[in-house]
mmCIF file of N, CA and C in Angstrom:
data_model
loop_
_atom_site.group_PDB
_atom_site.id
_atom_site.type_symbol
_atom_site.label_atom_id
_atom_site.label_comp_id
_atom_site.label_asym_id
_atom_site.label_seq_id
_atom_site.Cartn_x
_atom_site.Cartn_y
_atom_site.Cartn_z
ATOM 1 N N UNK A 58 -20.626 -14.150 -8.713
ATOM 2 C CA UNK A 58 -19.232 -13.838 -8.292
ATOM 3 C C UNK A 58 -19.040 -12.069 -9.416
ATOM 4 N N UNK A 59 -18.876 -11.370 -8.901
ATOM 5 C CA UNK A 59 -18.597 -9.874 -9.184
ATOM 6 C C UNK A 59 -17.282 -9.403 -9.148
ATOM 7 N N UNK A 60 -16.372 -8.918 -10.596
ATOM 8 C CA UNK A 60 -14.944 -8.662 -10.059
ATOM 9 C C UNK A 60 -15.088 -7.493 -10.795
ATOM 10 N N UNK A 61 -15.101 -5.949 -9.763
ATOM 11 C CA UNK A 61 -14.342 -4.761 -10.465
ATOM 12 C C UNK A 61 -13.381 -4.065 -9.873
ATOM 13 N N UNK A 62 -12.843 -4.144 -11.575
ATOM 14 C CA UNK A 62 -11.412 -3.114 -11.123
ATOM 15 C C UNK A 62 -11.718 -1.669 -10.967
ATOM 16 N N UNK A 63 -10.649 -1.343 -9.703
ATOM 17 C CA UNK A 63 -10.598 -0.026 -9.504
ATOM 18 C C UNK A 63 -9.567 0.390 -8.837
ATOM 19 N N UNK A 64 -9.394 2.127 -8.921
ATOM 20 C CA UNK A 64 -8.317 2.767 -8.199
ATOM 21 C C UNK A 64 -8.665 2.485 -6.724
ATOM 22 N N UNK A 65 -8.001 1.265 -5.849
ATOM 23 C CA UNK A 65 -7.914 1.780 -4.563
ATOM 24 C C UNK A 65 -7.852 2.247 -3.844
ATOM 25 N N UNK A 66 -6.069 2.760 -4.238
ATOM 26 C CA UNK A 66 -6.296 4.345 -3.316
ATOM 27 C C UNK A 66 -5.836 5.317 -4.637
ATOM 28 N N UNK A 67 -6.557 6.190 -3.943
ATOM 29 C CA UNK A 67 -5.907 7.337 -5.499
ATOM 30 C C UNK A 67 -5.094 8.150 -5.005
ATOM 31 N N UNK A 68 -3.946 8.651 -5.742
ATOM 32 C CA UNK A 68 -2.915 9.246 -5.966
ATOM 33 C C UNK A 68 -3.315 10.210 -3.878
ATOM 34 N N UNK A 69 -2.369 10.267 -3.669
ATOM 35 C CA UNK A 69 -2.056 10.728 -2.231
ATOM 36 C C UNK A 69 -0.504 10.960 -1.285
ATOM 37 N N UNK A 70 -0.608 11.743 -0.826
ATOM 38 C CA UNK A 70 0.991 11.540 -0.390
ATOM 39 C C UNK A 70 0.892 10.429 1.230
ATOM 40 N N UNK A 71 1.759 9.872 1.546
ATOM 41 C CA UNK A 71 1.162 9.025 1.878
ATOM 42 C C UNK A 71 2.329 9.536 3.960
ATOM 43 N N UNK A 72 1.929 8.976 5.336
ATOM 44 C CA UNK A 72 1.916 10.008 6.412
ATOM 45 C C UNK A 72 2.935 9.586 7.557
ATOM 46 N N UNK A 73 3.796 10.347 7.814
ATOM 47 C CA UNK A 73 4.537 9.367 8.383
ATOM 48 C C UNK A 73 4.361 9.376 10.028
ATOM 49 N N UNK A 74 2.875 8.761 9.980
ATOM 50 C CA UNK A 74 2.938 8.035 11.529
ATOM 51 C C UNK A 74 2.212 6.550 10.310
ATOM 52 N N UNK A 75 1.942 5.431 10.914
ATOM 53 C CA UNK A 75 1.474 4.040 10.634
ATOM 54 C C UNK A 75 -0.033 4.740 10.299
ATOM 55 N N UNK A 76 -0.559 4.313 9.152
ATOM 56 C CA UNK A 76 -2.089 4.735 9.111
ATOM 57 C C UNK A 76 -2.731 4.114 7.786
ATOM 58 N N UNK A 77 -4.086 3.620 7.685
ATOM 59 C CA UNK A 77 -4.658 2.260 6.615
ATOM 60 C C UNK A 77 -5.332 3.292 5.525
ATOM 61 N N UNK A 78 -5.164 3.138 4.321
ATOM 62 C CA UNK A 78 -4.753 3.562 3.240
ATOM 63 C C UNK A 78 -6.460 3.117 2.498
ATOM 64 N N UNK A 79 -6.645 1.265 3.120
ATOM 65 C CA UNK A 79 -7.110 0.986 2.039
ATOM 66 C C UNK A 79 -8.174 -0.335 3.133
ATOM 67 N N UNK A 80 -9.498 0.195 2.809
ATOM 68 C CA UNK A 80 -9.877 -1.209 3.555
ATOM 69 C C UNK A 80 -10.825 -1.860 2.730
ATOM 70 N N UNK A 81 -11.423 -3.889 2.354
ATOM 71 C CA UNK A 81 -11.484 -4.514 2.077
ATOM 72 C C UNK A 81 -13.083 -4.441 2.964
ATOM 73 N N UNK A 82 -14.250 -3.767 2.349
ATOM 74 C CA UNK A 82 -15.441 -3.881 2.882
ATOM 75 C C UNK A 82 -16.494 -4.910 2.209
ATOM 76 N N UNK A 83 -16.634 -5.898 2.624
ATOM 77 C CA UNK A 83 -17.395 -6.531 1.882
ATOM 78 C C UNK A 83 -16.932 -7.589 0.884
ATOM 79 N N UNK A 84 -15.754 -7.333 0.691
ATOM 80 C CA UNK A 84 -15.370 -7.751 -0.955
ATOM 81 C C UNK A 84 -14.003 -8.168 -0.710
ATOM 82 N N UNK A 85 -13.315 -9.096 -1.306
ATOM 83 C CA UNK A 85 -11.836 -9.865 -1.165
ATOM 84 C C UNK A 85 -11.641 -8.748 -2.246
ATOM 85 N N UNK A 86 -10.026 -8.807 -2.044
ATOM 86 C CA UNK A 86 -9.009 -7.552 -2.612
ATOM 87 C C UNK A 86 -7.830 -8.378 -3.387
ATOM 88 N N UNK A 87 -7.437 -7.979 -4.283
ATOM 89 C CA UNK A 87 -6.780 -8.304 -5.167
ATOM 90 C C UNK A 87 -5.740 -6.919 -5.532
ATOM 91 N N UNK A 88 -4.571 -6.675 -4.540
ATOM 92 C CA UNK A 88 -3.482 -5.615 -5.373
ATOM 93 C C UNK A 88 -2.899 -6.095 -6.777
ATOM 94 N N UNK A 89 -3.167 -5.118 -7.953
ATOM 95 C CA UNK A 89 -2.891 -5.257 -8.996
ATOM 96 C C UNK A 89 -1.743 -4.410 -9.449
ATOM 97 N N UNK A 90 -1.070 -3.231 -8.966
ATOM 98 C CA UNK A 90 -0.527 -2.039 -8.906
ATOM 99 C C UNK A 90 -0.447 -1.184 -7.822
ATOM 100 N N UNK A 91 0.859 -1.830 -7.890
ATOM 101 C CA UNK A 91 0.851 -0.371 -5.640
ATOM 102 C C UNK A 91 2.190 0.491 -6.188
ATOM 103 N N UNK A 92 2.328 1.717 -6.445
ATOM 104 C CA UNK A 92 3.663 2.513 -6.893
ATOM 105 C C UNK A 92 3.878 3.581 -5.740
ATOM 106 N N UNK A 93 5.014 3.945 -5.801
ATOM 107 C CA UNK A 93 5.614 4.634 -4.590
ATOM 108 C C UNK A 93 6.444 5.780 -4.751
ATOM 109 N N UNK A 94 5.916 6.795 -5.021
ATOM 110 C CA UNK A 94 7.268 8.152 -5.986
ATOM 111 C C UNK A 94 7.664 9.323 -5.177
ATOM 112 N N UNK A 95 8.570 9.313 -4.648
ATOM 113 C CA UNK A 95 9.660 10.151 -4.334
ATOM 114 C C UNK A 95 10.266 11.628 -4.693
ATOM 115 N N UNK A 96 8.831 12.191 -4.503
ATOM 116 C CA UNK A 96 9.189 13.751 -4.442
ATOM 117 C C UNK A 96 10.562 14.651 -3.881
ATOM 118 N N UNK A 97 10.270 13.970 -2.429
ATOM 119 C CA UNK A 97 11.274 14.978 -1.474
ATOM 120 C C UNK A 97 12.927 15.494 -2.668
ATOM 121 N N UNK A 98 13.808 15.903 -1.724
ATOM 122 C CA UNK A 98 14.992 15.784 -2.549
ATOM 123 C C UNK A 98 16.263 15.444 -1.758
ATOM 124 N N UNK A 99 15.613 14.131 -0.775
ATOM 125 C CA UNK A 99 16.228 13.234 -0.218
ATOM 126 C C UNK A 99 15.871 11.883 0.060
ATOM 127 N N UNK A 100 16.415 10.721 0.476
ATOM 128 C CA UNK A 100 15.968 9.487 0.342
ATOM 129 C C UNK A 100 14.925 9.452 1.902
ATOM 130 N N UNK A 101 13.827 8.296 0.906
ATOM 131 C CA UNK A 101 13.186 8.178 2.153
ATOM 132 C C UNK A 101 12.569 6.621 2.836
ATOM 133 N N UNK A 102 12.556 6.870 3.651
ATOM 134 C CA UNK A 102 12.085 5.240 3.666
ATOM 135 C C UNK A 102 10.536 4.478 3.663
ATOM 136 N N UNK A 103 9.824 3.537 3.560
ATOM 137 C CA UNK A 103 8.655 3.291 2.868
ATOM 138 C C UNK A 103 8.583 2.165 2.990
ATOM 139 N N UNK A 104 7.523 1.444 4.151
ATOM 140 C CA UNK A 104 6.650 0.423 4.838
ATOM 141 C C UNK A 104 5.564 -0.014 4.576
ATOM 142 N N UNK A 105 5.242 -0.769 4.016
ATOM 143 C CA UNK A 105 3.328 -1.236 3.129
ATOM 144 C C UNK A 105 3.264 -2.658 4.145
ATOM 145 N N UNK A 106 2.415 -2.587 5.352
ATOM 146 C CA UNK A 106 1.591 -3.706 5.973
ATOM 147 C C UNK A 106 0.040 -4.405 5.035
ATOM 148 N N UNK A 107 0.239 -5.595 5.075
ATOM 149 C CA UNK A 107 -1.114 -5.963 4.912
ATOM 150 C C UNK A 107 -1.748 -6.813 6.097
ATOM 151 N N UNK A 108 -2.549 -5.781 7.017
ATOM 152 C CA UNK A 108 -3.180 -6.195 7.793
ATOM 153 C C UNK A 108 -4.655 -6.908 8.056
ATOM 154 N N UNK A 109 -4.772 -8.022 8.409
ATOM 155 C CA UNK A 109 -5.855 -9.066 8.164
ATOM 156 C C UNK A 109 -7.060 -8.578 9.348
ATOM 157 N N UNK A 110 -8.588 -8.241 9.381
ATOM 158 C CA UNK A 110 -9.158 -7.513 10.188
ATOM 159 C C UNK A 110 -9.569 -8.124 11.536
ATOM 160 N N UNK A 111 -9.097 -6.867 12.545
ATOM 161 C CA UNK A 111 -9.149 -6.534 13.689
ATOM 162 C C UNK A 111 -8.020 -7.192 14.375
ATOM 163 N N UNK A 112 -6.816 -6.727 13.211
ATOM 164 C CA UNK A 112 -5.692 -6.857 13.884
ATOM 165 C C UNK A 112 -4.852 -6.127 13.165
ATOM 166 N N UNK A 113 -3.585 -5.321 13.593
ATOM 167 C CA UNK A 113 -3.212 -4.739 14.120
ATOM 168 C C UNK A 113 -1.909 -4.529 12.817
ATOM 169 N N UNK A 114 -1.119 -3.458 12.496
ATOM 170 C CA UNK A 114 -0.034 -2.941 11.592
ATOM 171 C C UNK A 114 1.110 -3.729 12.672
ATOM 172 N N UNK A 115 1.743 -4.691 11.859
ATOM 173 C CA UNK A 115 3.041 -4.585 13.106
ATOM 174 C C UNK A 115 4.009 -5.352 11.865
ATOM 175 N N UNK A 116 5.207 -5.810 12.574
ATOM 176 C CA UNK A 116 6.196 -6.713 11.584
ATOM 177 C C UNK A 116 6.036 -7.494 10.995
ATOM 178 N N UNK A 117 5.088 -8.640 11.542
ATOM 179 C CA UNK A 117 4.542 -10.194 11.147
ATOM 180 C C UNK A 117 4.181 -9.836 10.224
ATOM 181 N N UNK A 118 2.886 -8.843 10.101
ATOM 182 C CA UNK A 118 2.061 -8.464 8.955
ATOM 183 C C UNK A 118 2.960 -7.345 7.714
ATOM 184 N N UNK A 119 3.707 -7.224 7.740
ATOM 185 C CA UNK A 119 4.827 -6.099 7.260
ATOM 186 C C UNK A 119 5.154 -7.296 5.865
ATOM 187 N N UNK A 120 5.130 -6.451 4.296
ATOM 188 C CA UNK A 120 5.279 -6.754 3.572
ATOM 189 C C UNK A 120 6.443 -6.477 2.398
ATOM 190 N N UNK A 121 6.559 -4.375 3.083
ATOM 191 C CA UNK A 121 7.494 -3.888 2.719
ATOM 192 C C UNK A 121 8.264 -3.474 3.810
ATOM 193 N N UNK A 122 9.342 -3.567 4.059
ATOM 194 C CA UNK A 122 9.741 -2.741 5.298
ATOM 195 C C UNK A 122 10.869 -1.980 5.150
ATOM 196 N N UNK A 123 10.854 -0.958 5.831
ATOM 197 C CA UNK A 123 11.706 0.443 5.190
ATOM 198 C C UNK A 123 12.316 -0.062 3.661
ATOM 199 N N UNK A 124 11.575 0.130 2.699
ATOM 200 C CA UNK A 124 12.605 0.147 1.889
ATOM 201 C C UNK A 124 12.766 1.814 1.580
ATOM 202 N N UNK A 125 14.547 1.631 0.767
ATOM 203 C CA UNK A 125 14.871 3.269 1.186
ATOM 204 C C UNK A 125 14.594 3.772 -0.927
ATOM 205 N N UNK A 126 13.503 4.719 -1.015
ATOM 206 C CA UNK A 126 13.019 5.605 -2.054
ATOM 207 C C UNK A 126 13.819 7.191 -2.355
ATOM 208 N N UNK A 127 14.687 6.769 -3.521
ATOM 209 C CA UNK A 127 15.563 7.344 -3.976
ATOM 210 C C UNK A 127 14.728 9.245 -4.040
ATOM 211 N N UNK A 128 15.268 10.197 -4.353
ATOM 212 C CA UNK A 128 14.924 11.205 -4.552
ATOM 213 C C UNK A 128 14.223 11.469 -6.155
ATOM 214 N N UNK A 129 12.865 11.322 -6.979
ATOM 215 C CA UNK A 129 12.623 11.104 -7.897
ATOM 216 C C UNK A 129 11.881 9.875 -8.759
ATOM 217 N N UNK A 130 12.437 8.892 -7.499
ATOM 218 C CA UNK A 130 12.632 7.264 -7.977
ATOM 219 C C UNK A 130 10.662 7.012 -8.037
ATOM 220 N N UNK A 131 10.522 6.331 -8.392
ATOM 221 C CA UNK A 131 8.218 5.682 -8.106
ATOM 222 C C UNK A 131 9.485 4.041 -8.052
ATOM 223 N N UNK A 132 8.758 4.070 -7.653
ATOM 224 C CA UNK A 132 9.319 2.587 -7.293
ATOM 225 C C UNK A 132 7.517 2.100 -7.241
ATOM 226 N N UNK A 133 8.027 0.768 -7.680
ATOM 227 C CA UNK A 133 6.475 0.160 -8.235
ATOM 228 C C UNK A 133 6.204 -1.515 -7.537
ATOM 229 N N UNK A 134 6.928 -1.200 -6.209
ATOM 230 C CA UNK A 134 6.862 -2.703 -4.860
ATOM 231 C C UNK A 134 6.090 -3.772 -5.586
ATOM 232 N N UNK A 135 7.165 -4.658 -6.261
ATOM 233 C CA UNK A 135 6.408 -6.131 -6.903
ATOM 234 C C UNK A 135 5.817 -7.047 -5.605
ATOM 235 N N UNK A 136 6.945 -6.015 -4.307
ATOM 236 C CA UNK A 136 6.482 -7.216 -3.557
ATOM 237 C C UNK A 136 5.015 -7.212 -2.983
ATOM 238 N N UNK A 137 4.030 -5.742 -4.015
ATOM 239 C CA UNK A 137 2.744 -6.290 -3.197
ATOM 240 C C UNK A 137 1.795 -6.598 -4.498
ATOM 241 N N UNK A 138 2.491 -6.733 -5.655
ATOM 242 C CA UNK A 138 1.845 -7.704 -6.936
ATOM 243 C C UNK A 138 1.326 -8.430 -6.354
ATOM 244 N N UNK A 139 -0.266 -9.273 -6.444
ATOM 245 C CA UNK A 139 -0.795 -9.861 -6.192
ATOM 246 C C UNK A 139 -1.238 -10.619 -4.918
ATOM 247 N N UNK A 140 -1.465 -9.513 -4.774
ATOM 248 C CA UNK A 140 -0.976 -10.428 -2.718
ATOM 249 C C UNK A 140 -2.891 -9.845 -2.607
ATOM 250 N N UNK A 141 -3.561 -10.492 -2.044
ATOM 251 C CA UNK A 141 -5.080 -10.080 -1.562
ATOM 252 C C UNK A 141 -5.409 -9.993 0.076
ATOM 253 N N UNK A 142 -6.497 -9.369 0.045
ATOM 254 C CA UNK A 142 -6.916 -9.161 1.882
ATOM 255 C C UNK A 142 -8.388 -9.226 1.078
ATOM 256 N N UNK A 143 -8.332 -10.126 2.458
ATOM 257 C CA UNK A 143 -10.176 -10.454 2.787
ATOM 258 C C UNK A 143 -11.285 -9.259 3.558
ATOM 259 N N UNK A 144 -11.734 -10.244 3.562
ATOM 260 C CA UNK A 144 -12.656 -8.874 3.883
ATOM 261 C C UNK A 144 -12.554 -7.804 5.218
ATOM 262 N N UNK A 145 -12.415 -6.668 5.911
ATOM 263 C CA UNK A 145 -12.013 -6.559 6.482
ATOM 264 C C UNK A 145 -10.498 -6.319 6.511
ATOM 265 N N UNK A 146 -10.203 -6.622 5.480
ATOM 266 C CA UNK A 146 -8.188 -6.829 5.870
ATOM 267 C C UNK A 146 -8.175 -5.243 5.171
ATOM 268 N N UNK A 147 -6.594 -4.343 5.531
ATOM 269 C CA UNK A 147 -6.901 -3.810 4.977
ATOM 270 C C UNK A 147 -4.975 -3.259 4.892
ATOM 271 N N UNK A 148 -4.819 -2.111 4.059
ATOM 272 C CA UNK A 148 -3.511 -1.519 3.199
ATOM 273 C C UNK A 148 -3.042 -0.645 4.179
ATOM 274 N N UNK A 149 -1.657 -0.688 5.282
ATOM 275 C CA UNK A 149 -0.965 0.592 5.439
ATOM 276 C C UNK A 149 0.306 0.500 5.368
ATOM 277 N N UNK A 150 0.176 2.165 5.471
ATOM 278 C CA UNK A 150 1.864 2.343 5.199
ATOM 279 C C UNK A 150 2.546 3.979 6.415
ATOM 280 N N UNK A 151 3.789 3.131 5.620
ATOM 281 C CA UNK A 151 4.134 4.637 6.792
ATOM 282 C C UNK A 151 5.628 5.384 6.039
ATOM 283 N N UNK A 152 5.547 6.022 5.841
ATOM 284 C CA UNK A 152 6.436 6.510 5.141
ATOM 285 C C UNK A 152 7.443 7.699 6.667
ATOM 286 N N UNK A 153 8.757 7.530 6.125
ATOM 287 C CA UNK A 153 9.383 8.329 7.505
ATOM 288 C C UNK A 153 9.636 9.704 7.607
ATOM 289 N N UNK A 154 9.331 10.411 6.162
ATOM 290 C CA UNK A 154 9.188 12.377 5.964
ATOM 291 C C UNK A 154 7.429 11.950 5.473
ATOM 292 N N UNK A 155 6.734 12.464 5.891
ATOM 293 C CA UNK A 155 5.449 13.239 5.390
ATOM 294 C C UNK A 155 5.571 14.296 4.422
ATOM 295 N N UNK A 156 4.510 13.590 3.566
ATOM 296 C CA UNK A 156 3.938 13.916 3.133
ATOM 297 C C UNK A 156 5.213 14.019 1.645
ATOM 298 N N UNK A 157 6.336 13.685 1.837
ATOM 299 C CA UNK A 157 7.661 12.913 0.500
ATOM 300 C C UNK A 157 7.126 12.049 -0.271
ATOM 301 N N UNK A 158 6.630 10.979 -0.088
ATOM 302 C CA UNK A 158 5.830 9.876 -0.414
ATOM 303 C C UNK A 158 4.675 9.819 -0.820
ATOM 304 N N UNK A 159 4.246 9.698 -2.433
ATOM 305 C CA UNK A 159 3.201 10.218 -3.181
ATOM 306 C C UNK A 159 2.496 8.555 -3.824
ATOM 307 N N UNK A 160 1.672 7.883 -2.810
ATOM 308 C CA UNK A 160 1.297 6.828 -3.296
ATOM 309 C C UNK A 160 0.029 6.415 -4.214
ATOM 310 N N UNK A 161 0.109 5.127 -4.466
ATOM 311 C CA UNK A 161 -1.285 4.575 -5.417
ATOM 312 C C UNK A 161 -1.606 3.117 -6.335
ATOM 313 N N UNK A 162 -2.739 2.843 -5.960
ATOM 314 C CA UNK A 162 -3.022 1.390 -5.908
ATOM 315 C C UNK A 162 -4.264 1.225 -6.554
ATOM 316 N N UNK A 163 -3.862 0.116 -7.719
ATOM 317 C CA UNK A 163 -4.829 -0.452 -8.093
ATOM 318 C C UNK A 163 -5.274 -1.882 -7.643
ATOM 319 N N UNK A 164 -6.158 -2.083 -7.853
ATOM 320 C CA UNK A 164 -7.010 -3.516 -8.127
ATOM 321 C C UNK A 164 -8.130 -3.791 -8.585
ATOM 322 N N UNK A 165 -8.040 -5.344 -7.945
ATOM 323 C CA UNK A 165 -10.061 -5.733 -7.971
ATOM 324 C C UNK A 165 -10.761 -6.134 -7.449
ATOM 325 N N UNK A 166 -11.791 -5.489 -7.038
ATOM 326 C CA UNK A 166 -12.883 -6.873 -6.262
ATOM 327 C C UNK A 166 -13.950 -7.368 -6.022
ATOM 328 N N UNK A 167 -14.004 -8.869 -5.707
ATOM 329 C CA UNK A 167 -14.315 -9.592 -6.119
ATOM 330 C C UNK A 167 -15.358 -9.664 -4.776
ATOM 331 N N UNK A 168 -17.249 -10.122 -5.723
ATOM 332 C CA UNK A 168 -18.199 -9.930 -4.552
ATOM 333 C C UNK A 168 -18.464 -10.791 -4.667
#
């Protein structure tokens, strides 16, 4: 068994449409940290889904639902820390305003 610590989602702006951000390929992934920072001048709602392979993002796999993030706030997303993705599973996000939230995540890939 090999464990690789990596930046699974390099810093980027979250889209205003449901978007896959990271897929566990040939491994199991444990999320160690996930941040969402609002750099807009208004509140923005942010959601995160942890989706099994061959499934679609929906309310049944939403881990963070429409969390309001205030201007300048960096939300540490404790709901995601320690969560796992099996091979083919993925992280999908949705922001109420495109380009307002900067996301980043780190974790461990186990092969």
